[in-house]
Amino acid sequence: MSQVRSYDAIIIGGGAAGLMCAIEAGRRDRSVLIIDHANKVGNKILISGGGHCNFTNWGAEPADYQSGNPQFCISALSRYTPKDFLTKVESHNIPYHEKTLGQLFCDGSSTEILNMLTTEAMDAAVTTIVNCTVNEISRKYGFMLKTNKGDYTCESLIIATGGPSIPQMGATRYAYEVAKNFGMKVTDINPGLVPLRFRGEHEVFCRNLSGVSIPSSVSCRGITFKENILFTHRGMSGPAILQISSYWKQGQPININLLPDIDVDNFLLSELSRRPKGEVPTILSSVLPRNFARAFCNRYQINKPINQLSSKDLLSLSNKLTNWELSPSSTQGYRMAEVSLGGVDTGELSSRTMESTTVNSLYFIGEAVDVTGPLGGYNFQWAWASGYCAGQFV
Ligand SMILES: Cc1cc2nc3c(=O)[nH]c(=O)nc-3n(C[C@H](O)[C@H](O)[C@H](O)COP(=O)(O)OP(=O)(O)OC[C@H]3O[C@@H](n4cnc5c(N)ncnc54)[C@H](O)[C@@H]3O)c2cc1C
């Protein structure tokens, strides 16, 4: 019979949250094992931020996060702040810069953040096993895990397996399965920070403009984001669309202001008096990408001199430019989603420790929990903060 190995804490999932939790628990002299089914830990860190890892955001506040209980994340985010993570980054001499809107990126590669975490985990005597599949978890000697690499027991079990976004990289719903098996609630799960798809005329419109980007503000259900939109082969993406996708629900429209920094009524009236015979696509090309202006005017049949538009036409054009209503057919799903919205119900967890309120010594951290941030370093900040907090108790 093979030997059963015992640890104080076993963390299933060696991503951002799992590594952070392991470092903190290891520093408390807890014996810690990370189990990951991938061939290496931290794969999502490596691909994050276009390879430069947007590792936190200066402005990350609890109010920025979506959750069934918006209060839940307050404790963790206030105990481990963006400044705390930045101090870690600086102590490893990793060069970084602020890109925009408080988003902090590595100057070099995301590998530097992963190396920093794996080095700290090693220094804290954390053991890691990759290519390891957990086949069964039972409550025996604390928890007993049967895996393809042997049997393990632990006092504290931490589930840090993230959510199902990017399944092609090995992302799974494992955390939800474990929670349900232990009788805990899991909220609805949906792809978030994901490009939107369109059907019919607008799909063709987008495809023809694929690659064109416009600084805009995009609204849905009373929430607005002002960043770029990007036309793609299948629909629309870009930061403003990714952000709004986390609020969009099937069947609802999104509204786009294509000229959020311009008083459009004044602009059209002054163009009318300045160059009455000016073609509308030419006039719009002075404030929008030329190919977009042409396609937009073709689509709405306003390929004519501006003085041929009636007052009603001008008003309608102004409305289209500032409140362009579009109805996405769907999102592009988990294959393209940066996060999974929803997760283990926060009503089932202690906001101080991340421990289950019904199953002693079982913890959930990171994206597995129903706390989701917007684009821009917020989701890593949640992973660091929730991992840090659990790491003080496991
Ligand atoms: C393309 C992309 C870019 C992103 N860029 C950013 C960014 O720049 N800034 C930002 O803040 N956020 C970014 N995110 C989001 C961020 O990566 C996640 O929010 C964060 O990684 C969540 O951390 P986690 O530790 O909870 O889960 P993960 O990082 O997903 O880690 C989960 C770990 O669990 C393992 N695992 C899964 N299932 C099992 C199982 N059954 N058994 C064993 N192991 C398992 C996985 O292999 C993985 O190592 C990005 C996401 C994507 C997809």
mmCIF file of C-alpha atoms and ligand atoms in Angstrom, residues 12-18 35-38 40-44 47-49 53-55 132 160-163 165-166 169-172 174 337-339 365-368 376-381 383, ligand 1:
data_model
loop_
_atom_site.group_PDB
_atom_site.id
_atom_site.type_symbol
_atom_site.label_atom_id
_atom_site.label_comp_id
_atom_site.label_asym_id
_atom_site.label_seq_id
_atom_site.Cartn_x
_atom_site.Cartn_y
_atom_site.Cartn_z
ATOM 1 C CA ILE A 12 -5.729 22.735 -5.185
ATOM 2 C CA GLY A 13 -4.850 25.190 -7.991
ATOM 3 C CA GLY A 14 -1.523 26.956 -8.348
ATOM 4 C CA GLY A 15 -2.722 30.167 -9.962
ATOM 5 C CA ALA A 16 -2.494 33.695 -8.595
ATOM 6 C CA ALA A 17 -4.633 33.076 -5.509
ATOM 7 C CA GLY A 18 -3.220 29.626 -4.735
ATOM 8 C CA ILE A 35 -1.601 20.480 -6.450
ATOM 9 C CA ASP A 36 -2.202 21.580 -10.031
ATOM 10 C CA HIS A 37 -3.456 19.479 -12.923
ATOM 11 C CA ALA A 38 -1.618 21.601 -15.508
ATOM 12 C CA LYS A 40 3.064 24.124 -14.646
ATOM 13 C CA VAL A 41 1.596 26.614 -12.199
ATOM 14 C CA GLY A 42 0.503 30.159 -13.040
ATOM 15 C CA ASN A 43 -0.447 29.714 -16.693
ATOM 16 C CA LYS A 44 -2.970 32.555 -16.599
ATOM 17 C CA ILE A 47 -0.775 35.125 -20.645
ATOM 18 C CA SER A 48 -2.181 38.040 -18.670
ATOM 19 C CA GLY A 49 -2.015 41.656 -19.722
ATOM 20 C CA CYS A 53 0.698 41.063 -16.532
ATOM 21 C CA ASN A 54 -1.491 43.929 -15.383
ATOM 22 C CA PHE A 55 -0.798 42.797 -11.835
ATOM 23 C CA CYS A 132 -1.792 15.957 -10.644
ATOM 24 C CA ALA A 160 -8.068 27.874 -5.749
ATOM 25 C CA THR A 161 -8.925 26.398 -9.132
ATOM 26 C CA GLY A 162 -10.367 29.607 -10.634
ATOM 27 C CA GLY A 163 -13.305 29.579 -13.045
ATOM 28 C CA SER A 165 -12.762 30.939 -18.637
ATOM 29 C CA ILE A 166 -10.223 29.793 -21.250
ATOM 30 C CA MET A 169 -5.761 26.303 -21.007
ATOM 31 C CA GLY A 170 -7.155 23.769 -18.564
ATOM 32 C CA ALA A 171 -9.623 26.024 -16.745
ATOM 33 C CA THR A 172 -12.374 24.017 -15.045
ATOM 34 C CA TYR A 174 -13.850 22.096 -10.330
ATOM 35 C CA ALA A 337 -13.649 35.398 -21.583
ATOM 36 C CA GLU A 338 -11.071 36.893 -19.257
ATOM 37 C CA VAL A 339 -13.074 35.953 -16.179
ATOM 38 C CA ILE A 365 -10.181 31.839 -2.850
ATOM 39 C CA GLY A 366 -9.656 33.798 -6.073
ATOM 40 C CA GLU A 367 -11.878 33.622 -9.107
ATOM 41 C CA ALA A 368 -13.669 30.540 -7.753
ATOM 42 C CA GLY A 376 -7.414 46.491 -15.459
ATOM 43 C CA GLY A 377 -5.642 44.523 -12.723
ATOM 44 C CA TYR A 378 -8.660 44.208 -10.416
ATOM 45 C CA ASN A 379 -9.028 40.450 -10.758
ATOM 46 C CA PHE A 380 -5.445 39.756 -9.790
ATOM 47 C CA GLN A 381 -5.853 42.126 -6.847
ATOM 48 C CA ALA A 383 -6.751 36.817 -6.167
HETATM 49 C C1 LIG B 1 -6.223 36.091 -21.358
HETATM 50 C C2 LIG B 1 -6.373 36.589 -19.936
HETATM 51 C C3 LIG B 1 -5.702 37.734 -19.540
HETATM 52 C C4 LIG B 1 -5.877 38.222 -18.228
HETATM 53 N N1 LIG B 1 -5.201 39.336 -17.869
HETATM 54 C C5 LIG B 1 -5.386 39.838 -16.620
HETATM 55 C C6 LIG B 1 -4.656 40.977 -16.186
HETATM 56 O O1 LIG B 1 -3.764 41.476 -16.894
HETATM 57 N N2 LIG B 1 -4.937 41.485 -14.945
HETATM 58 C C7 LIG B 1 -5.866 40.892 -14.106
HETATM 59 O O2 LIG B 1 -6.070 41.391 -12.995
HETATM 60 N N3 LIG B 1 -6.522 39.781 -14.478
HETATM 61 C C8 LIG B 1 -6.296 39.238 -15.700
HETATM 62 N N4 LIG B 1 -6.952 38.101 -16.061
HETATM 63 C C9 LIG B 1 -7.808 37.428 -15.058
HETATM 64 C C10 LIG B 1 -6.900 36.655 -14.089
HETATM 65 O O3 LIG B 1 -6.011 35.855 -14.844
HETATM 66 C C11 LIG B 1 -7.726 35.767 -13.164
HETATM 67 O O4 LIG B 1 -8.718 36.531 -12.531
HETATM 68 C C12 LIG B 1 -6.807 35.144 -12.118
HETATM 69 O O5 LIG B 1 -5.826 34.354 -12.757
HETATM 70 C C13 LIG B 1 -7.599 34.260 -11.156
HETATM 71 O O6 LIG B 1 -6.687 33.668 -10.285
HETATM 72 P P1 LIG B 1 -7.029 32.265 -9.598
HETATM 73 O O7 LIG B 1 -5.789 31.885 -8.871
HETATM 74 O O8 LIG B 1 -8.290 32.353 -8.879
HETATM 75 O O9 LIG B 1 -7.270 31.262 -10.810
HETATM 76 P P2 LIG B 1 -6.280 30.817 -11.962
HETATM 77 O O10 LIG B 1 -5.202 31.807 -12.155
HETATM 78 O O11 LIG B 1 -7.160 30.482 -13.111
HETATM 79 O O12 LIG B 1 -5.597 29.499 -11.391
HETATM 80 C C14 LIG B 1 -6.308 28.309 -11.248
HETATM 81 C C15 LIG B 1 -5.305 27.179 -11.219
HETATM 82 O O13 LIG B 1 -6.016 25.991 -10.906
HETATM 83 C C16 LIG B 1 -5.636 24.954 -11.772
HETATM 84 N N5 LIG B 1 -6.774 24.037 -11.880
HETATM 85 C C17 LIG B 1 -7.958 24.237 -12.463
HETATM 86 N N6 LIG B 1 -8.749 23.157 -12.310
HETATM 87 C C18 LIG B 1 -8.023 22.256 -11.611
HETATM 88 C C19 LIG B 1 -8.282 20.939 -11.154
HETATM 89 N N7 LIG B 1 -9.455 20.349 -11.365
HETATM 90 N N8 LIG B 1 -7.303 20.285 -10.471
HETATM 91 C C20 LIG B 1 -6.098 20.872 -10.240
HETATM 92 N N9 LIG B 1 -5.787 22.115 -10.663
HETATM 93 C C21 LIG B 1 -6.760 22.802 -11.333
HETATM 94 C C22 LIG B 1 -5.276 25.633 -13.074
HETATM 95 O O14 LIG B 1 -4.380 24.845 -13.841
HETATM 96 C C23 LIG B 1 -4.633 26.927 -12.562
HETATM 97 O O15 LIG B 1 -3.247 26.800 -12.372
HETATM 98 C C24 LIG B 1 -6.760 37.559 -17.328
HETATM 99 C C25 LIG B 1 -7.409 36.391 -17.734
HETATM 100 C C26 LIG B 1 -7.214 35.899 -19.007
HETATM 101 C C27 LIG B 1 -7.924 34.629 -19.395
#
